[in-house]
Short mmCIF file of C-alpha atoms in Angstrom, two decimals:
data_model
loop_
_atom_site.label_atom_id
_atom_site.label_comp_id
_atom_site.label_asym_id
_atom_site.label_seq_id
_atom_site.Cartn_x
_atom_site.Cartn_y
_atom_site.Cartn_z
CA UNK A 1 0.00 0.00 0.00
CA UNK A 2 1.00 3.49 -0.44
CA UNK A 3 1.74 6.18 1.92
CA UNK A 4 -0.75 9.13 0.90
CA UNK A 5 -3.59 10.20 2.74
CA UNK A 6 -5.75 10.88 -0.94
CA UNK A 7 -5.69 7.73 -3.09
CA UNK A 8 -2.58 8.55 -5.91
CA UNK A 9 -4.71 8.88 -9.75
CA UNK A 10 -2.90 6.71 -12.44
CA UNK A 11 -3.17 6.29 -15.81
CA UNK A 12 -1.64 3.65 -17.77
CA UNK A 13 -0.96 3.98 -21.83
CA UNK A 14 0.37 1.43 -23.49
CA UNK A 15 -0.74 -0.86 -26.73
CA UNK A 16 0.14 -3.62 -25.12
CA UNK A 17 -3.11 -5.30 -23.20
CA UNK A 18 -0.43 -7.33 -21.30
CA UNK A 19 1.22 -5.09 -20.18
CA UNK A 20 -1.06 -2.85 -18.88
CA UNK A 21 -3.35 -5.34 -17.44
CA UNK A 22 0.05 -6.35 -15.39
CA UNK A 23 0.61 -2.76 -14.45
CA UNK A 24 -2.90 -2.02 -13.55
CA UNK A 25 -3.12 -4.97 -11.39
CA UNK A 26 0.09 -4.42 -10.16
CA UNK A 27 -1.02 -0.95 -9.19
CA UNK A 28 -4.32 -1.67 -7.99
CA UNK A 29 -2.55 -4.02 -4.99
CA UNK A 30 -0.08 -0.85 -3.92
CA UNK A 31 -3.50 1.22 -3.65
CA UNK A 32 -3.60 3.19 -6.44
CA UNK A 33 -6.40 4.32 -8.69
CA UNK A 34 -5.75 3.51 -11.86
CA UNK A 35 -7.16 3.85 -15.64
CA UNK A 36 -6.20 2.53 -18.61
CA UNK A 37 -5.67 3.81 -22.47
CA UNK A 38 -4.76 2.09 -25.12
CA UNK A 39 -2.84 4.28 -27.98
CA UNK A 40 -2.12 8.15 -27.70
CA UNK A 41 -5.46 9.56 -28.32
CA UNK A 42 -7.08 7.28 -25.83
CA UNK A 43 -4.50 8.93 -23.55
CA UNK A 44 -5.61 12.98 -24.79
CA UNK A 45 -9.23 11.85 -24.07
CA UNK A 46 -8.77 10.02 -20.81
CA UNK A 47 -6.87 13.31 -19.90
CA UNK A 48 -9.47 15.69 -20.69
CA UNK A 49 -12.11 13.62 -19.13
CA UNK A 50 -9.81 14.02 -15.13
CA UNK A 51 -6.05 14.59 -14.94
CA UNK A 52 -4.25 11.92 -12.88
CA UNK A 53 -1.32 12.63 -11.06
CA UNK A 54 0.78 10.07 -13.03
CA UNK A 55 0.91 9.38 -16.23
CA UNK A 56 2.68 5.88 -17.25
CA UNK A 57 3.17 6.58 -21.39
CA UNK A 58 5.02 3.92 -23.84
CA UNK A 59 6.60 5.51 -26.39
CA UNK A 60 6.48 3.41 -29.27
CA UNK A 61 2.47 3.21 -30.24
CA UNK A 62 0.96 2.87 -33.52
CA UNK A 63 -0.81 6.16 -34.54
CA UNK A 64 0.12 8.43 -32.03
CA UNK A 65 2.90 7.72 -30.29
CA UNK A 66 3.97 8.81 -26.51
CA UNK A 67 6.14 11.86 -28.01
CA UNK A 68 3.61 13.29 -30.35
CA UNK A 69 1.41 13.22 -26.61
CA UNK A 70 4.07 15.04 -25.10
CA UNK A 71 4.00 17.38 -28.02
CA UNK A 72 0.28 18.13 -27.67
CA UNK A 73 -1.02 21.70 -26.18
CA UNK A 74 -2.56 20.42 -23.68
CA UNK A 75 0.00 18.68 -21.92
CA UNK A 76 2.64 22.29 -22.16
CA UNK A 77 0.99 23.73 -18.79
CA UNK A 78 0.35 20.54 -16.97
CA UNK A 79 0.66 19.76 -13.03
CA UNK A 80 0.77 15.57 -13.09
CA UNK A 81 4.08 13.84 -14.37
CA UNK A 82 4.92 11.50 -16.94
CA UNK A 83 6.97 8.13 -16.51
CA UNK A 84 7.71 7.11 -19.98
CA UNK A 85 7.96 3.28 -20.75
CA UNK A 86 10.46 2.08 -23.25
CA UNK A 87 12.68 -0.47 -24.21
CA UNK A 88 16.43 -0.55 -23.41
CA UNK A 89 17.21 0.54 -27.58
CA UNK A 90 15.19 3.91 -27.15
CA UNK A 91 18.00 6.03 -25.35
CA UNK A 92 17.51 8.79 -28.54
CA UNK A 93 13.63 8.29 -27.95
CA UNK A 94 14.31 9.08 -23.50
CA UNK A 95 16.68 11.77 -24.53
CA UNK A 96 13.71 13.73 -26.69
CA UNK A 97 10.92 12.39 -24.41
CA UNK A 98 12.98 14.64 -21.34
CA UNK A 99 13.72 17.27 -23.55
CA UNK A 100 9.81 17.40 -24.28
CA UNK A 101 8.56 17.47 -20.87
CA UNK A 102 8.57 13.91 -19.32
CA UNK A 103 9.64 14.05 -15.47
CA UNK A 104 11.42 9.76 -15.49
CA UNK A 105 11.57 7.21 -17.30
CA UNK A 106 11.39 3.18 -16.84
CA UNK A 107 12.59 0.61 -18.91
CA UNK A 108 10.78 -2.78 -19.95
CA UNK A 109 11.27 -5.34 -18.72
CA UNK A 110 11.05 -3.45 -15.06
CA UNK A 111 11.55 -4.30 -11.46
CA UNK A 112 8.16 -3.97 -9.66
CA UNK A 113 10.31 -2.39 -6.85
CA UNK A 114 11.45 -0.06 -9.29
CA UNK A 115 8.66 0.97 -10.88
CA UNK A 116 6.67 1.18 -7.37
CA UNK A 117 9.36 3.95 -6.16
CA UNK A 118 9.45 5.76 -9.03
CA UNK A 119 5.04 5.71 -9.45
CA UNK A 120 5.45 7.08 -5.23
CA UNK A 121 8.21 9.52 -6.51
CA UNK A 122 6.01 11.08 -9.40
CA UNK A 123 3.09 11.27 -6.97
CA UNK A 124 5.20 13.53 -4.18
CA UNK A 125 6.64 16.01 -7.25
CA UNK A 126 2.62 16.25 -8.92
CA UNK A 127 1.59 16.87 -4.75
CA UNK A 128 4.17 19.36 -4.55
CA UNK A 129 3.71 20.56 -7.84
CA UNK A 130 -0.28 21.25 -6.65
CA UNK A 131 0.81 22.75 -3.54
CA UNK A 132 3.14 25.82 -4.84
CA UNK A 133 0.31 26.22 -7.78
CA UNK A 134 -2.10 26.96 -4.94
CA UNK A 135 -0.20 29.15 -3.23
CA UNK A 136 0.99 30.82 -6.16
CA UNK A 137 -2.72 31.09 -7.20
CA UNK A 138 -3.32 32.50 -3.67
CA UNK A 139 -0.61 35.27 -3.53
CA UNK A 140 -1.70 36.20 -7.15
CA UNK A 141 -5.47 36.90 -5.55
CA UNK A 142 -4.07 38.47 -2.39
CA UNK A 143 -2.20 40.85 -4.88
CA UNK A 144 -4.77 41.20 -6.74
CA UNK A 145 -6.60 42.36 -3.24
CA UNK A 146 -3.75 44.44 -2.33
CA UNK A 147 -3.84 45.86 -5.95
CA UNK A 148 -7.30 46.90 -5.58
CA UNK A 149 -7.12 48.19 -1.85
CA UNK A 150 -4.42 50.29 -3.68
CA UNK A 151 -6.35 51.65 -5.96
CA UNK A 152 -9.43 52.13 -3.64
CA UNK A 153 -7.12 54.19 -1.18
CA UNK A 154 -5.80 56.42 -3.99
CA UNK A 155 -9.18 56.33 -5.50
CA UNK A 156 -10.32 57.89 -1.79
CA UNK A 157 -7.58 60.51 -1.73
CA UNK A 158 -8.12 61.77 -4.69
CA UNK A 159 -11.63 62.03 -3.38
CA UNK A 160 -10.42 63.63 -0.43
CA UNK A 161 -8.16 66.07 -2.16
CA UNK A 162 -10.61 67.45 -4.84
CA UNK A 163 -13.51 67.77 -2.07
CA UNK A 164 -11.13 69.69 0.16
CA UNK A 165 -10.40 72.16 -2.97
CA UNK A 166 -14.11 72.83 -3.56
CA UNK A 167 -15.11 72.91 -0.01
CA UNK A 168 -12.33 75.38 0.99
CA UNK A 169 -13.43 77.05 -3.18
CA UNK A 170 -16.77 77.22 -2.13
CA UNK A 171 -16.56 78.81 1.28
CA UNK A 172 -14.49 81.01 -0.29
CA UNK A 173 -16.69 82.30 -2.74
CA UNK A 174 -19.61 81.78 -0.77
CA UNK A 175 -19.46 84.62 1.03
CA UNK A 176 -18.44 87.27 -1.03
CA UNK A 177 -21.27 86.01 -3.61
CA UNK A 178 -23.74 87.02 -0.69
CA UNK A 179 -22.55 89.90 -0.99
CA UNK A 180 -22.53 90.40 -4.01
CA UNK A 181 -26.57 89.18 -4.28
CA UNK A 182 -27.15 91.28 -1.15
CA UNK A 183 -25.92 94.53 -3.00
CA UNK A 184 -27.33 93.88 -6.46
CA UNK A 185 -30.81 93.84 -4.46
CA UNK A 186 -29.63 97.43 -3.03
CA UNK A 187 -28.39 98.60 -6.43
CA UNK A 188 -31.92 97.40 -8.02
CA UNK A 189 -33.66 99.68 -5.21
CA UNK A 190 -31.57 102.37 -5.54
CA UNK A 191 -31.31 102.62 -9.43
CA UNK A 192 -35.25 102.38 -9.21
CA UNK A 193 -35.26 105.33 -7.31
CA UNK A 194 -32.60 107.68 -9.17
CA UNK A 195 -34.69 106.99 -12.58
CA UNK A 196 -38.04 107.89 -10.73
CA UNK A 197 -36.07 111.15 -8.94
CA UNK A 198 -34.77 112.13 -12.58
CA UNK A 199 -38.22 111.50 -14.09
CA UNK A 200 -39.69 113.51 -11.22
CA UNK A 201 -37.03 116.21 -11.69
CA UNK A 202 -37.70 116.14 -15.21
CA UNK A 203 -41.44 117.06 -15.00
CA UNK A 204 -40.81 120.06 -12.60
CA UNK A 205 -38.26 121.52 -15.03
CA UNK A 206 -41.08 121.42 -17.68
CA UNK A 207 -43.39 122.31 -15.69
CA UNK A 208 -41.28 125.49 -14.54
CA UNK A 209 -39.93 126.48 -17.91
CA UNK A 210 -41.78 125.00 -20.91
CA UNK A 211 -38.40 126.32 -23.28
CA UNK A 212 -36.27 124.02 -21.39
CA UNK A 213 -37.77 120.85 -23.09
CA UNK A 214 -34.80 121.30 -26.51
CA UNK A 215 -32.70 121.31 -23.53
CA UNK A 216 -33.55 118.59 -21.45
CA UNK A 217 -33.36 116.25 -24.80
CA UNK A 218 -29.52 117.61 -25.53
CA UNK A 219 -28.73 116.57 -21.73
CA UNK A 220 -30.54 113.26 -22.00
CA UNK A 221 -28.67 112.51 -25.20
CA UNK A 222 -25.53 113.88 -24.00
CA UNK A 223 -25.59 111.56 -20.55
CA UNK A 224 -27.83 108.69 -22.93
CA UNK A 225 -30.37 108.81 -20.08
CA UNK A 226 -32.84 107.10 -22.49
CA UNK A 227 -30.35 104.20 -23.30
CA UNK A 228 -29.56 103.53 -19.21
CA UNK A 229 -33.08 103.47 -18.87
CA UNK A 230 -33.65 100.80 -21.19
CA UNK A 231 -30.43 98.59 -20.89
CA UNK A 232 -30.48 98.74 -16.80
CA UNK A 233 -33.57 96.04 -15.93
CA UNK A 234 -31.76 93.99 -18.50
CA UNK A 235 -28.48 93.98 -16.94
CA UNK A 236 -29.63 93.64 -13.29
CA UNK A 237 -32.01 90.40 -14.35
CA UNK A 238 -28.66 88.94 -15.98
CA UNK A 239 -26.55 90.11 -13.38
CA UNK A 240 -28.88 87.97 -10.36
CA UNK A 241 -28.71 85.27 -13.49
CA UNK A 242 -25.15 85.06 -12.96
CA UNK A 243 -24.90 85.38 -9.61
CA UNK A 244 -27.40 82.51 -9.28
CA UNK A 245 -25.88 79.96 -11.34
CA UNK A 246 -22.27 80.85 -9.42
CA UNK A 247 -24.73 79.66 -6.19
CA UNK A 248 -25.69 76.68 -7.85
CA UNK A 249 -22.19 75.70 -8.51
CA UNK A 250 -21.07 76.51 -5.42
CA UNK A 251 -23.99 74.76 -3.51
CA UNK A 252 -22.35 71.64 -5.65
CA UNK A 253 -19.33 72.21 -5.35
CA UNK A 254 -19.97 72.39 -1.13
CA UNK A 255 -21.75 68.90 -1.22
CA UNK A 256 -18.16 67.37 -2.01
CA UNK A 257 -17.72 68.59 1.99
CA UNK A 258 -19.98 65.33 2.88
CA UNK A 259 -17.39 62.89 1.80
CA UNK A 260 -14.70 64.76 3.65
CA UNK A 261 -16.90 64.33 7.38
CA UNK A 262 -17.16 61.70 9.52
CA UNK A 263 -20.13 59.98 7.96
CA UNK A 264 -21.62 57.06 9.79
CA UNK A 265 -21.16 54.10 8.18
CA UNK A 266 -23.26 51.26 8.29
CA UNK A 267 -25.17 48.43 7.23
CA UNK A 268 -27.93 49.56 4.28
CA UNK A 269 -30.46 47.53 2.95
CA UNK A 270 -30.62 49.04 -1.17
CA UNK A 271 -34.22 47.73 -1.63
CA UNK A 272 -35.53 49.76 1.60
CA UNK A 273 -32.98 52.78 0.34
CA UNK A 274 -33.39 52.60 -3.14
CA UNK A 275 -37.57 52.40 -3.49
CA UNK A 276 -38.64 55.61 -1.91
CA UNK A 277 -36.17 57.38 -4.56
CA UNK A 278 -37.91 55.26 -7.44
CA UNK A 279 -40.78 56.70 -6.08
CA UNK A 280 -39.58 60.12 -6.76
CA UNK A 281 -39.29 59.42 -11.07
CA UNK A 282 -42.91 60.03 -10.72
CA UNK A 283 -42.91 63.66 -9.70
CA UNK A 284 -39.16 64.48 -11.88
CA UNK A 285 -39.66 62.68 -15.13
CA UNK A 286 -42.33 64.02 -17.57
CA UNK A 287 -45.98 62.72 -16.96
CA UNK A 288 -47.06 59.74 -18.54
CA UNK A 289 -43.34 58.05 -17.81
CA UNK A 290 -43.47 54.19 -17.17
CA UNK A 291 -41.28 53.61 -14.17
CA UNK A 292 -40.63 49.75 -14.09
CA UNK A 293 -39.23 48.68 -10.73
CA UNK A 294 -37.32 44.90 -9.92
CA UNK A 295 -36.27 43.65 -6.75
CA UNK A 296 -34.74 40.55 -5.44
CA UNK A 297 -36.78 37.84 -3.44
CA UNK A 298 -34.37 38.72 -0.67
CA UNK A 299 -32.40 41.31 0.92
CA UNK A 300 -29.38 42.88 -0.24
CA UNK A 301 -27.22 44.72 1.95
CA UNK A 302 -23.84 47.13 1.58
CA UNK A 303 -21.71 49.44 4.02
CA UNK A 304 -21.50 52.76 3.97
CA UNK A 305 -23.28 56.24 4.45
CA UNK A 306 -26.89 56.64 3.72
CA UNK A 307 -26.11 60.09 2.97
CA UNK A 308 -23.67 59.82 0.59
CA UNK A 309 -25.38 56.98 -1.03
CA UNK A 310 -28.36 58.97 -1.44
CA UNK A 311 -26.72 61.84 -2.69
CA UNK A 312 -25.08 59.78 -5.32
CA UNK A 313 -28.81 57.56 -6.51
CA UNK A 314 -30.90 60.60 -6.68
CA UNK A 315 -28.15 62.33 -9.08
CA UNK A 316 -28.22 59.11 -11.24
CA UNK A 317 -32.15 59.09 -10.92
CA UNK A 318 -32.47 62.87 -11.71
CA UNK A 319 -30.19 62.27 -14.64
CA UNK A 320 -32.34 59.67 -16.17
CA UNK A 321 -35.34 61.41 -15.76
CA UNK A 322 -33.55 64.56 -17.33
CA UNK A 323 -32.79 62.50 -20.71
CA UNK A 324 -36.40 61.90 -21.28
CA UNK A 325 -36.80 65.61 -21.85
CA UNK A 326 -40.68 66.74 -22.24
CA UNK A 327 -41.56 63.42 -23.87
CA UNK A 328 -42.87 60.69 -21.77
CA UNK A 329 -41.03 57.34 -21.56
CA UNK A 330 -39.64 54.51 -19.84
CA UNK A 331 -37.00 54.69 -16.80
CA UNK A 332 -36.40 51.29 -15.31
CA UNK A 333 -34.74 50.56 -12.03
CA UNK A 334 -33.32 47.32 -10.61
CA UNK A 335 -31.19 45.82 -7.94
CA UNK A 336 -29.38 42.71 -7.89
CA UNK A 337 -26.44 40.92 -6.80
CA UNK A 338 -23.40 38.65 -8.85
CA UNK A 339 -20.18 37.34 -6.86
CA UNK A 340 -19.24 39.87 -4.73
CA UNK A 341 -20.83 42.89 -6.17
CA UNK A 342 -24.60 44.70 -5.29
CA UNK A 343 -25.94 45.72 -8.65
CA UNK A 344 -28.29 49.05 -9.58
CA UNK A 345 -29.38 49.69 -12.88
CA UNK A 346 -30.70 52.71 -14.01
CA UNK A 347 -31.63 52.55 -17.97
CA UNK A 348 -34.06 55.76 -19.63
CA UNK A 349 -35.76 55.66 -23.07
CA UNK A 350 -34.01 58.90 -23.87
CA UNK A 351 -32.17 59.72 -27.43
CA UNK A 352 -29.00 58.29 -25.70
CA UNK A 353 -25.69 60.05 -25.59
CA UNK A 354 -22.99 60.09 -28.62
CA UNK A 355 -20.17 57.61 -28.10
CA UNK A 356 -17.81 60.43 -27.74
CA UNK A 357 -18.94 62.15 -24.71
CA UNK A 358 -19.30 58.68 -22.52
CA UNK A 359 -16.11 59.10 -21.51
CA UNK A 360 -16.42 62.89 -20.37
CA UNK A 361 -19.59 61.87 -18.35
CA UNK A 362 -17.64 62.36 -14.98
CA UNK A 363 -15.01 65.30 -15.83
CA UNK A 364 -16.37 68.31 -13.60
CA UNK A 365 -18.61 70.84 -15.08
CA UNK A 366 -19.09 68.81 -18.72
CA UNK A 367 -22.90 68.46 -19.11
CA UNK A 368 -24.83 67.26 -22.29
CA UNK A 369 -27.56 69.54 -21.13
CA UNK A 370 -28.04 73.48 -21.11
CA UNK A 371 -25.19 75.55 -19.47
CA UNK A 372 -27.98 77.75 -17.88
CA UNK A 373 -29.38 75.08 -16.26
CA UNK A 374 -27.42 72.59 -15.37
CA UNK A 375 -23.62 72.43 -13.82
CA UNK A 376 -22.09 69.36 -14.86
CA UNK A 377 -21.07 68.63 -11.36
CA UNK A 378 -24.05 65.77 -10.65
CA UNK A 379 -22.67 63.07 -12.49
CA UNK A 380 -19.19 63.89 -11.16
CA UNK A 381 -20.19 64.14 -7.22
CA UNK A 382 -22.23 60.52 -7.79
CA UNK A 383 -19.49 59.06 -8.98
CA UNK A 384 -16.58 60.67 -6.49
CA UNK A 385 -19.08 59.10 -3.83
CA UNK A 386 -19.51 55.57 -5.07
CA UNK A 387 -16.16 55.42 -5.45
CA UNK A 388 -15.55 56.61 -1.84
CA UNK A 389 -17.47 53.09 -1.03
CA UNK A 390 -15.27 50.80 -3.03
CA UNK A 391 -17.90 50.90 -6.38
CA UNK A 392 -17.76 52.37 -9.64
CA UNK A 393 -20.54 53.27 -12.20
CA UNK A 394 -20.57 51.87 -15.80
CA UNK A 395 -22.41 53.77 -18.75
CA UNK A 396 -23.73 52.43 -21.71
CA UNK A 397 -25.68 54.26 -24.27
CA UNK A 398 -27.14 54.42 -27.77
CA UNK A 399 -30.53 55.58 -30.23
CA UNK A 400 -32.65 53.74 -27.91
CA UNK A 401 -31.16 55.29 -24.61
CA UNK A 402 -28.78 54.94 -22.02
CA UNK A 403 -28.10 52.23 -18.82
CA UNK A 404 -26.51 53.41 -15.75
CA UNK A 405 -24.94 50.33 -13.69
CA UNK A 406 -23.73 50.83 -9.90
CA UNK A 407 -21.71 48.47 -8.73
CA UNK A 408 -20.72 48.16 -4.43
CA UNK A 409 -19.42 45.60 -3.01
CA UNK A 410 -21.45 43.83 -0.71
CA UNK A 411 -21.18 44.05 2.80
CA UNK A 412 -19.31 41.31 5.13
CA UNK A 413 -22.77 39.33 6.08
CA UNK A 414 -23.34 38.86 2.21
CA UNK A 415 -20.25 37.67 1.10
CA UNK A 416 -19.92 34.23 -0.78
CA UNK A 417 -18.28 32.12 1.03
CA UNK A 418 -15.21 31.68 -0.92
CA UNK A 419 -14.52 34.97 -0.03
CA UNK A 420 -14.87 34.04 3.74
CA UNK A 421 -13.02 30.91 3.52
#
């Protein structure tokens, strides 16, 4: 009997029904496992089908022969060894089966002795062979881990970095800009009343000296009273414009801050999160919109900050209702799971947006929609956040519209277990 604690695999090829019924039996006695084949593409077959952990291969078959198995693909990246059998007069045919990958060799007629140690030899170098291609497979996934945590942590202070530069930008500007608003108010009043005091003074100059109207009209011209009066509504409307949409990109630009304080983190269930937002298409997207909503049977649950979360799904929401324009459509909404990974789709009905721009969708302040209205910070903050939790978003997007996927990894009490092993 052998010595291993898992019953050795063998496979026997050799054209010779003798001989390998010998072999087998011989084999069978010591413990082993053992299959037979009886030419070379037996052998490729028997070796698809399960790999053994030693192969016994004669090298002189009809059709193929033990080299042109050596030769073949699938043997190039193998873990189980080869014990060619040959005759004494092969020593050319040893010499190229070594060169071509075989690990020993035995000659016939053999020494059960011999071939025994040499079958338990073979087994020990495939064992080994198994063990460092585990643990190589295992330090290529833990670097693959560490790789990722990498990229994660830079991911996060990058975060950190551009939210400190608009949080400090928009405090910054923040307050001058109210004071700015608070004095074009003042200016409006004031302005208001200078035109009604020169209108006023106007009409008592007439009224005093009716030959003053020729000059009146040169000092109106001269000072183009008439032009101010016109222009100045005009440029105090597009001067609050202005200062308004400098608000709305600071009041953006200021929601960065969240990711930069302590928030909470903890266990969220998306389908509990997730449906009051879907609830919300109704009153953004234009009426008549088909909202189509799929959940799981069961639960789904991530870490992190409700309030960055939210922040980040009611962007992505408003976006998709956004693409519809005035025209009714469809926005669907789903969760799921796969591997690791919690799953939200967002997809629209909209005209879609031109290959070209996809990959601007998250550079700050590029919008596909009206300058006047819209930022082109949304998309950006969304995705600064999701990233901040480990996820990313993926867009895809033609003529019949555009899908929004969120991916976050799930949290600890939802992981496979391979991952917890």
């Amino acid at each position: 009997m052998n010595d291993f604690c898992e019953q050795p695999k063998i496979l026997v090829v050799d054209d010779s029904a003798a001989i390998r019924c010998y072999v087998t039996s011989l084999l069978a006695t010591a413990g082993y496992r053992v299959r037979e084949a009886v030419d070379g593409a037996g052998a490729l077959a028997a070796l698809q089908a399960e790999q053994p952990d030693v192969v016994l291969l004669d090298v002189e078959m009809p059709g193929l022969s033990g080299l042109d198995v050596l030769r073949t693909p699938a043997l190039h990246n193998r873990i189980y060894s080869v014990i060619l059998f040959t005759t004494q007069s092969a020593q050319d045919q040893i010499a190229l089966g070594l060169d071509l990958g075989a690990d020993d060799y035995v000659i016939k007629p053999f020494h059960e002795v011999d071939l025994l140690a040499r079958i338990r030899a073979a087994v020990r170098s495939t064992r080994q062979k198994g063990a460092l291609a585990r643990a190589r497979q295992e330090m290529e996934q833990t670097l693959a881990k560490l790789q990722k945590t990498q990229r994660k942590l830079v991911e996060q202070e990058k975060v950190g970095a551009v939210a400190r530069l608009a949080a400090g930008a928009a405090h910054y500007i923040n307050n001058p800009l109210g004071f700015v608003m608070s004095n074009l108010s003042t200016l409006e009043r004031y302005a208001l009343a200078l035109q009604t005091h020169a209108a006023d003074l106007t009409e008592l100059l007439r009224t005093a000296d009716p030959d003053s109207e020729e000059r009146i009209a040169e000092l109106e011209k001269k000072h183009r009273l008439r032009q101010i009066t016109l222009d100045l509504p005009a440029l105090l409307q597009e001067t609050r414009e202005g200062g308004g949409r400098i608000a709305l990109i600071v009041q953006q630009m200021a929601q960065l801050e969240l990711g930069l304080a302590n928030q909470g983190v903890q266990e969220l269930e998306l389908v509990g999160l997730m449906k009051p937002l879907v609830d919300m298409i109704t009153v953004l997207a234009p009426p008549g919109t088909e909202v189509r909503w799929s959940q799981p049977e069961g639960p789904i649950f991530v870490e992190g900050s409700l309030t960055l979360l939210n922040t980040a799904l009611v962007a992505l929401l408003k976006n998709a209702c956004e693409a519809l324009g005035s025209v009714p459509g469809t926005i669907s909404v789903s969760i799921g799971s796969q591997q690791e990974l919690a799953e939200i789709t967002i997809s629209d009905s909209g005209p879609g947006i031109p290959q070209d721009q996809i990959s601007s969708l998250f550079d700050p302040f590029f919008t596909t929609k009206s300058p006047d209205s819209h930022v082109g910070l949304g998309l950006t903050i969304a995705q600064r956040f999701i990233a901040g939790h480990g996820g990313r978003i993926l867009v895809s997007s033609d003529t019949s519209g555009t899908c929004v996927r969120v991916e976050i990894p799930l949290a600890p009490s939802q992981a496979p277990l391979s991952r917890l092993v």
